[in-house]
Amino acid sequence: MIGPGVPRAAHGGDPGQQADRAAALVDAVRLRLAETGSPPTAGSVAAALRSARPPLGGGDVLDAVRVLRAEMVGAGPLDPLLSQPEVTDVLVNAPDEVWVDRGAGLERAPNVRFPDAESVRRLAHRLASAAGRRLDDARPWVDARMPDGTRLHAVIPPIATGCTHISLRTSRPQPFSLDELVDRGSLPPAGAQLLTHVVRARLSMLVSGGTGTGKTTLLAALLGLVAPCERIVLAEDSSELRPDHPHVVRLQGRPPNQEGLGELTLRDLVRQALRMRPDRVVVGEVRGAEVVDLLAALNTGHEGGCGTLHANSADDVPVRLEALGSLAGLDRPSLHSQVRAALDVIVHLVRDAATGRRRVSALHILASDGQGLARTIPAVSFGADGSCRSGPGWDGLRQRCEARGVELPRRL
């Protein structure tokens, strides 16, 4: 490959001619596959390429096959980035502006580009179709999960100005274990042991943090600690959680069709999950009126439920829940009383500005502020250097675990 998406023999001449020749080659191979009814495997693409008789030498054929297959069923020029194991996010802002996150913050990918803005839009349409979602002028955005687990978000003009924007978040084939998160510096060994006790005690929890702090990664690792005899029912807008557990049932939401019908919301999924004999009800991301149904479930005997929540700090969690509860028409006193009764622990994550490292920063418990409202009390704080310090909420956390048969030391 001399340039992204263009076989070597296609080089020579101005960039517009190169793009035209590359597009013509892709169209010829796609037409050949359609005529034969063959799936776009490496072998069928190679056979169709030979039928098209492009001016390629033997050494260029493999490059051309890989590029063509990526253009038809993969992520086009983004495929080389997505195949790198350290990459977590790939973002497209413009044909010549692609960014990548390898775990230490965003950086420019200067050697990856698209021929033009229309190529970016075509890729977004194809990825949305592969995920079973629509992307058109009537619904100019999509948030979905690809068949390989990659999370897709795309916005097309006129909402996106100038060019289609694509955001891809990769999915690890196997979820991280707590030991692996310890090795990566996401939490100290004492923190992993403490979270293991919290899961064993069946305390209900929310994993909070900002965007990209690793909330889903940590929650999947914690769900992997649930006893094999327990049944986990997941409710998500788009399937993202993949815990290493033998008994997981997944429910996924659905957007409305072109007539505005057929929508399945997270609130619908949570209600159905409660009728499926769950031992643990899990909401992948609490971000709407479904918070009312989740809190009701945790207050009616469904212990050990959990989910993730966007929040700037653990102290902000009650305020965020209050805002979400108002969407369902729940008044402030009722929401706060349910929060205090339903939730036991808040696990908060941050992302260090200097290093880009995602890590657990604190565990808080829920309590009353004396005026009927919920507030959080820090039980444990974790420093960037791996230190652990118990806080004023430690005794409360220890008592809640002991009430469920799990003993914690009097001092951390």
Short mmCIF file of C-alpha atoms in Angstrom, two decimals, residues 6-373:
data_model
loop_
_atom_site.label_atom_id
_atom_site.label_comp_id
_atom_site.label_asym_id
_atom_site.label_seq_id
_atom_site.Cartn_x
_atom_site.Cartn_y
_atom_site.Cartn_z
CA VAL A 6 -5.59 2.50 -3.32
CA PRO A 7 -3.58 -0.46 -4.66
CA ARG A 8 -0.05 0.31 -5.79
CA ALA A 9 -0.79 -0.12 -9.48
CA ALA A 10 -3.49 2.51 -9.20
CA HIS A 11 -0.90 5.18 -8.39
CA GLY A 12 0.33 7.56 -11.00
CA GLY A 13 -1.46 10.68 -12.14
CA ASP A 14 -3.32 13.15 -9.99
CA PRO A 15 -5.20 12.11 -6.80
CA GLY A 16 -8.56 12.44 -8.52
CA GLN A 17 -7.61 9.92 -11.20
CA GLN A 18 -6.25 7.56 -8.54
CA ALA A 19 -9.52 7.73 -6.60
CA ASP A 20 -11.56 7.17 -9.76
CA ARG A 21 -9.52 4.09 -10.71
CA ALA A 22 -9.77 2.69 -7.19
CA ALA A 23 -13.55 3.28 -7.10
CA ALA A 24 -13.95 1.66 -10.53
CA LEU A 25 -12.01 -1.39 -9.36
CA VAL A 26 -14.16 -1.72 -6.24
CA ASP A 27 -17.33 -1.39 -8.34
CA ALA A 28 -16.10 -4.05 -10.78
CA VAL A 29 -15.34 -6.52 -8.01
CA ARG A 30 -18.63 -5.77 -6.26
CA LEU A 31 -20.55 -6.33 -9.51
CA ARG A 32 -18.75 -9.62 -10.09
CA LEU A 33 -19.61 -10.84 -6.60
CA ALA A 34 -23.25 -9.84 -7.10
CA GLU A 35 -23.40 -11.78 -10.36
CA THR A 36 -21.96 -14.94 -8.81
CA GLY A 37 -23.79 -14.60 -5.49
CA SER A 38 -20.55 -15.19 -3.60
CA PRO A 39 -19.99 -13.77 -0.13
CA PRO A 40 -17.12 -11.25 0.05
CA THR A 41 -14.50 -13.62 1.47
CA ALA A 42 -10.80 -13.23 0.70
CA GLY A 43 -11.01 -16.05 -1.87
CA SER A 44 -14.08 -14.72 -3.67
CA VAL A 45 -12.67 -11.19 -3.75
CA ALA A 46 -9.41 -12.52 -5.23
CA ALA A 47 -11.33 -14.46 -7.89
CA ALA A 48 -13.43 -11.41 -8.78
CA LEU A 49 -10.29 -9.30 -8.90
CA ARG A 50 -8.67 -11.68 -11.37
CA SER A 51 -11.82 -11.55 -13.52
CA ALA A 52 -11.61 -7.75 -13.56
CA ARG A 53 -8.03 -8.10 -14.88
CA PRO A 54 -6.53 -4.99 -13.29
CA PRO A 55 -2.92 -4.10 -14.21
CA LEU A 56 -1.45 -5.58 -11.04
CA GLY A 57 1.69 -7.58 -10.52
CA GLY A 58 1.68 -10.72 -8.40
CA GLY A 59 3.07 -8.90 -5.38
CA ASP A 60 0.23 -6.36 -5.46
CA VAL A 61 -2.68 -8.81 -5.62
CA LEU A 62 -2.74 -9.56 -1.87
CA ASP A 63 -2.68 -5.84 -1.08
CA ALA A 64 -5.51 -5.24 -3.51
CA VAL A 65 -7.59 -8.13 -2.08
CA ARG A 66 -7.21 -6.80 1.45
CA VAL A 67 -8.09 -3.26 0.42
CA LEU A 68 -11.09 -4.30 -1.66
CA ARG A 69 -12.50 -6.55 1.05
CA ALA A 70 -12.10 -3.74 3.59
CA GLU A 71 -13.93 -1.38 1.24
CA MET A 72 -16.86 -3.79 0.83
CA VAL A 73 -17.35 -5.42 4.23
CA GLY A 74 -14.79 -3.85 6.57
CA ALA A 75 -14.11 -0.33 7.68
CA GLY A 76 -12.16 0.70 4.59
CA PRO A 77 -9.07 2.77 5.38
CA LEU A 78 -9.85 2.41 9.10
CA ASP A 79 -9.33 -1.37 9.12
CA PRO A 80 -5.56 -1.21 9.81
CA LEU A 81 -6.22 0.96 12.86
CA LEU A 82 -9.04 -1.20 14.20
CA SER A 83 -6.88 -4.31 13.88
CA GLN A 84 -4.27 -2.93 16.29
CA PRO A 85 -4.89 -4.46 19.74
CA GLU A 86 -3.95 -1.30 21.66
CA VAL A 87 -6.46 0.91 19.81
CA THR A 88 -9.64 1.73 21.73
CA ASP A 89 -11.21 4.50 19.61
CA VAL A 90 -11.05 5.64 16.00
CA LEU A 91 -12.62 9.00 15.06
CA VAL A 92 -13.19 10.49 11.61
CA ASN A 93 -13.72 14.26 11.45
CA ALA A 94 -12.93 14.77 7.75
CA PRO A 95 -11.50 12.79 4.83
CA ASP A 96 -7.95 13.77 5.84
CA GLU A 97 -8.54 14.05 9.59
CA VAL A 98 -8.58 10.71 11.40
CA TRP A 99 -7.80 10.42 15.10
CA VAL A 100 -6.97 7.34 17.17
CA ASP A 101 -6.77 6.56 20.88
CA ARG A 102 -4.25 3.91 21.92
CA GLY A 103 -4.94 4.29 25.62
CA ALA A 104 -2.94 7.47 26.22
CA GLY A 105 -5.25 10.07 24.69
CA LEU A 106 -6.14 11.05 21.14
CA GLU A 107 -3.47 11.38 18.45
CA ARG A 108 -3.64 12.12 14.75
CA ALA A 109 -3.34 9.21 12.28
CA PRO A 110 -1.57 11.07 9.45
CA ASN A 111 -1.20 8.09 7.10
CA VAL A 112 -4.92 7.28 7.02
CA ARG A 113 -7.27 9.27 4.83
CA PHE A 114 -10.33 8.98 2.58
CA PRO A 115 -10.50 10.13 -1.04
CA ASP A 116 -13.31 12.60 -0.31
CA ALA A 117 -16.25 13.39 1.98
CA GLU A 118 -18.59 11.17 -0.04
CA SER A 119 -16.35 8.17 0.75
CA VAL A 120 -16.77 8.85 4.47
CA ARG A 121 -20.54 9.06 4.06
CA ARG A 122 -20.65 5.79 2.08
CA LEU A 123 -18.67 4.04 4.82
CA ALA A 124 -21.05 5.37 7.49
CA HIS A 125 -24.07 4.10 5.52
CA ARG A 126 -22.51 0.68 5.02
CA LEU A 127 -21.53 0.29 8.67
CA ALA A 128 -25.01 1.32 9.77
CA SER A 129 -26.57 -1.24 7.42
CA ALA A 130 -24.25 -3.95 8.75
CA ALA A 131 -25.43 -3.09 12.27
CA GLY A 132 -29.07 -3.33 11.18
CA ARG A 133 -29.77 0.38 11.65
CA ARG A 134 -30.92 3.15 9.33
CA LEU A 135 -28.94 6.28 8.49
CA ASP A 136 -30.57 8.77 6.16
CA ASP A 137 -31.92 12.31 5.96
CA ALA A 138 -34.91 11.37 8.12
CA ARG A 139 -32.63 9.96 10.85
CA PRO A 140 -29.19 11.49 10.31
CA TRP A 141 -27.46 9.72 13.18
CA VAL A 142 -26.89 6.15 14.30
CA ASP A 143 -25.68 4.57 17.53
CA ALA A 144 -25.30 0.82 17.18
CA ARG A 145 -23.17 -2.24 17.76
CA MET A 146 -21.37 -3.90 14.85
CA PRO A 147 -21.43 -7.70 14.43
CA ASP A 148 -17.80 -7.90 15.64
CA GLY A 149 -18.64 -5.92 18.79
CA THR A 150 -17.33 -2.53 17.64
CA ARG A 151 -19.54 0.34 18.76
CA LEU A 152 -20.54 2.69 15.96
CA HIS A 153 -21.75 6.26 16.15
CA ALA A 154 -22.13 8.31 12.99
CA VAL A 155 -23.69 11.67 12.13
CA ILE A 156 -24.26 12.81 8.55
CA PRO A 157 -24.92 16.31 7.15
CA PRO A 158 -26.77 18.58 7.67
CA ILE A 159 -26.32 17.87 11.38
CA ALA A 160 -22.63 17.27 10.81
CA THR A 161 -21.22 20.32 9.06
CA GLY A 162 -18.95 19.71 6.12
CA CYS A 163 -18.43 15.97 6.43
CA THR A 164 -19.90 12.85 7.99
CA HIS A 165 -18.44 12.16 11.44
CA ILE A 166 -17.75 8.56 12.47
CA SER A 167 -16.82 7.34 15.93
CA LEU A 168 -15.78 3.71 16.44
CA ARG A 169 -15.01 2.14 19.80
CA THR A 170 -13.40 -1.26 19.60
CA SER A 171 -14.47 -4.26 21.63
CA ARG A 172 -12.00 -6.62 23.19
CA PRO A 173 -12.69 -10.27 22.22
CA GLN A 174 -12.36 -11.26 25.87
CA PRO A 175 -13.34 -8.89 28.70
CA PHE A 176 -10.67 -7.69 31.08
CA SER A 177 -10.39 -9.48 34.38
CA LEU A 178 -9.74 -7.55 37.59
CA ASP A 179 -6.19 -8.93 37.64
CA GLU A 180 -5.58 -7.49 34.17
CA LEU A 181 -6.96 -4.12 35.27
CA VAL A 182 -4.57 -4.22 38.21
CA ASP A 183 -1.67 -4.94 35.85
CA ARG A 184 -2.69 -1.95 33.71
CA GLY A 185 -2.77 0.36 36.73
CA SER A 186 -6.55 0.85 36.71
CA LEU A 187 -6.79 -0.05 40.38
CA PRO A 188 -4.46 -1.33 43.10
CA PRO A 189 -4.56 -4.98 44.30
CA ALA A 190 -6.33 -3.90 47.50
CA GLY A 191 -9.00 -2.21 45.38
CA ALA A 192 -9.54 -5.36 43.33
CA GLN A 193 -9.94 -7.40 46.50
CA LEU A 194 -12.39 -4.88 47.92
CA LEU A 195 -14.53 -4.85 44.76
CA THR A 196 -14.56 -8.65 44.80
CA HIS A 197 -16.01 -8.53 48.33
CA VAL A 198 -18.61 -5.96 47.22
CA VAL A 199 -19.77 -8.26 44.39
CA ARG A 200 -19.86 -11.30 46.68
CA ALA A 201 -21.95 -9.34 49.20
CA ARG A 202 -24.49 -8.60 46.42
CA LEU A 203 -24.39 -4.87 47.07
CA SER A 204 -26.15 -2.83 44.41
CA MET A 205 -23.86 -0.35 42.70
CA LEU A 206 -23.47 2.25 40.00
CA VAL A 207 -20.20 2.66 38.13
CA SER A 208 -19.87 6.38 37.43
CA GLY A 209 -17.42 8.51 35.50
CA GLY A 210 -16.97 10.66 32.44
CA THR A 211 -16.95 9.55 28.82
CA GLY A 212 -14.12 7.13 28.03
CA THR A 213 -13.10 6.47 31.63
CA GLY A 214 -13.67 2.71 31.37
CA LYS A 215 -17.04 2.30 33.07
CA THR A 216 -18.23 -0.52 30.80
CA THR A 217 -14.86 -2.28 30.99
CA LEU A 218 -14.89 -2.29 34.79
CA LEU A 219 -18.55 -3.34 35.01
CA ALA A 220 -17.94 -6.29 32.67
CA ALA A 221 -14.97 -7.37 34.82
CA LEU A 222 -17.09 -7.15 37.99
CA LEU A 223 -19.93 -9.15 36.44
CA GLY A 224 -17.39 -11.86 35.67
CA LEU A 225 -17.03 -12.30 39.45
CA VAL A 226 -20.72 -13.14 39.93
CA ALA A 227 -21.30 -16.72 41.04
CA PRO A 228 -21.90 -19.10 38.08
CA CYS A 229 -25.22 -20.21 39.56
CA GLU A 230 -26.66 -16.68 39.24
CA ARG A 231 -28.60 -15.45 36.20
CA ILE A 232 -27.60 -12.02 34.84
CA VAL A 233 -30.08 -10.12 32.67
CA LEU A 234 -28.59 -7.17 30.76
CA ALA A 235 -30.66 -4.30 29.35
CA GLU A 236 -28.82 -2.01 26.91
CA ASP A 237 -29.58 0.43 24.13
CA SER A 238 -26.93 -1.32 22.04
CA SER A 239 -25.29 -4.52 23.21
CA GLU A 240 -21.91 -3.61 24.68
CA LEU A 241 -21.38 -5.51 27.93
CA ARG A 242 -19.81 -8.92 27.42
CA PRO A 243 -19.01 -10.35 30.85
CA ASP A 244 -17.16 -13.62 31.17
CA HIS A 245 -20.05 -15.45 32.82
CA PRO A 246 -21.87 -18.68 31.89
CA HIS A 247 -25.44 -17.40 32.34
CA VAL A 248 -26.05 -14.02 30.70
CA VAL A 249 -29.28 -12.95 28.96
CA ARG A 250 -29.05 -9.84 26.77
CA LEU A 251 -31.87 -7.46 25.88
CA GLN A 252 -31.24 -4.71 23.33
CA GLY A 253 -33.27 -1.62 22.50
CA ARG A 254 -34.52 -0.68 19.05
CA PRO A 255 -35.10 2.72 17.44
CA PRO A 256 -38.41 3.51 15.72
CA ASN A 257 -38.90 2.67 12.05
CA GLN A 258 -39.56 5.18 9.29
CA GLU A 259 -43.18 5.51 10.43
CA GLY A 260 -42.05 6.22 13.99
CA LEU A 261 -43.29 2.85 15.24
CA GLY A 262 -41.69 -0.17 16.84
CA GLU A 263 -39.37 1.60 19.28
CA LEU A 264 -38.15 -0.43 22.25
CA THR A 265 -36.74 1.76 25.01
CA LEU A 266 -34.50 0.89 27.91
CA ARG A 267 -37.50 1.34 30.16
CA ASP A 268 -39.33 -1.39 28.22
CA LEU A 269 -36.29 -3.67 28.55
CA VAL A 270 -35.92 -3.16 32.29
CA ARG A 271 -39.57 -4.04 32.83
CA GLN A 272 -39.19 -7.22 30.78
CA ALA A 273 -35.96 -8.10 32.56
CA LEU A 274 -37.80 -8.18 35.89
CA ARG A 275 -40.08 -10.92 34.55
CA MET A 276 -37.21 -13.16 33.45
CA ARG A 277 -36.24 -14.51 36.86
CA PRO A 278 -33.03 -12.45 37.15
CA ASP A 279 -30.58 -12.82 40.00
CA ARG A 280 -28.90 -9.60 38.88
CA VAL A 281 -30.54 -6.89 36.78
CA VAL A 282 -27.97 -4.79 34.91
CA VAL A 283 -28.61 -1.61 32.92
CA GLY A 284 -25.67 -0.94 30.63
CA GLU A 285 -26.05 2.82 30.88
CA VAL A 286 -28.62 4.66 32.98
CA ARG A 287 -29.45 7.83 31.06
CA GLY A 288 -33.22 8.33 31.06
CA ALA A 289 -36.54 7.52 32.63
CA GLU A 290 -35.50 3.85 33.04
CA VAL A 291 -33.79 4.91 36.28
CA VAL A 292 -37.20 4.77 37.96
CA ASP A 293 -37.78 1.13 36.99
CA LEU A 294 -34.22 0.17 37.98
CA LEU A 295 -34.57 1.77 41.41
CA ALA A 296 -37.96 0.10 41.85
CA ALA A 297 -36.40 -3.26 40.99
CA LEU A 298 -33.56 -2.80 43.47
CA ASN A 299 -36.11 -1.89 46.12
CA THR A 300 -38.18 -5.04 45.57
CA GLY A 301 -35.71 -7.79 46.35
CA HIS A 302 -33.43 -7.74 43.28
CA GLU A 303 -30.13 -7.43 45.13
CA GLY A 304 -26.82 -6.95 43.42
CA GLY A 305 -28.16 -4.96 40.47
CA CYS A 306 -25.86 -2.48 38.81
CA GLY A 307 -25.27 -0.18 35.87
CA THR A 308 -23.19 2.73 34.64
CA LEU A 309 -23.89 6.44 34.86
CA HIS A 310 -22.20 9.51 33.42
CA ALA A 311 -21.18 11.83 36.24
CA ASN A 312 -18.32 14.23 36.91
CA SER A 313 -17.78 12.90 40.42
CA ALA A 314 -19.31 10.46 42.87
CA ASP A 315 -20.77 13.41 44.77
CA ASP A 316 -22.72 14.39 41.66
CA VAL A 317 -24.46 11.02 41.29
CA PRO A 318 -27.57 11.88 43.39
CA VAL A 319 -28.04 15.08 41.39
CA ARG A 320 -27.71 13.19 38.08
CA LEU A 321 -30.24 10.60 39.24
CA GLU A 322 -32.59 13.36 40.32
CA ALA A 323 -32.43 14.91 36.85
CA LEU A 324 -33.09 11.55 35.19
CA GLY A 325 -35.93 10.74 37.57
CA SER A 326 -37.65 14.00 36.66
CA LEU A 327 -37.90 12.73 33.08
CA ALA A 328 -40.24 10.02 34.37
CA GLY A 329 -42.25 12.48 36.46
CA LEU A 330 -40.84 11.35 39.82
CA ASP A 331 -40.72 14.15 42.38
CA ARG A 332 -37.53 14.99 44.23
CA PRO A 333 -38.30 13.53 47.69
CA SER A 334 -39.55 10.24 46.23
CA LEU A 335 -36.50 9.88 43.99
CA HIS A 336 -34.04 10.53 46.80
CA SER A 337 -35.78 8.14 49.18
CA GLN A 338 -35.63 5.39 46.54
CA VAL A 339 -31.98 6.13 45.81
CA ARG A 340 -31.03 5.78 49.48
CA ALA A 341 -32.93 2.52 49.79
CA ALA A 342 -31.85 0.99 46.47
CA LEU A 343 -28.16 1.80 46.01
CA ASP A 344 -25.31 0.73 48.24
CA VAL A 345 -22.09 1.72 46.44
CA ILE A 346 -20.87 4.21 43.86
CA VAL A 347 -17.65 3.21 42.09
CA HIS A 348 -16.18 6.27 40.39
CA LEU A 349 -13.60 6.28 37.60
CA VAL A 350 -11.45 9.07 36.21
CA ARG A 351 -9.01 9.50 33.36
CA ASP A 352 -5.71 11.14 34.26
CA ALA A 353 -5.15 14.23 32.12
CA ALA A 354 -1.38 13.77 31.96
CA THR A 355 -1.13 10.06 31.15
CA GLY A 356 -4.58 9.27 29.75
CA ARG A 357 -4.77 6.28 32.12
CA ARG A 358 -8.24 5.17 33.18
CA ARG A 359 -8.47 4.23 36.85
CA VAL A 360 -10.84 3.79 39.78
CA SER A 361 -10.58 6.85 42.00
CA ALA A 362 -13.06 6.19 44.82
CA LEU A 363 -15.84 4.13 46.36
CA HIS A 364 -18.71 5.98 48.00
CA ILE A 365 -21.74 4.81 49.92
CA LEU A 366 -25.21 6.42 49.92
CA ALA A 367 -26.67 8.04 53.02
CA SER A 368 -29.19 10.70 54.06
CA ASP A 369 -28.16 14.31 54.42
CA GLY A 370 -30.57 14.74 57.33
CA GLN A 371 -33.14 16.56 55.21
CA GLY A 372 -34.50 13.58 53.27
CA LEU A 373 -32.08 13.85 50.36
#
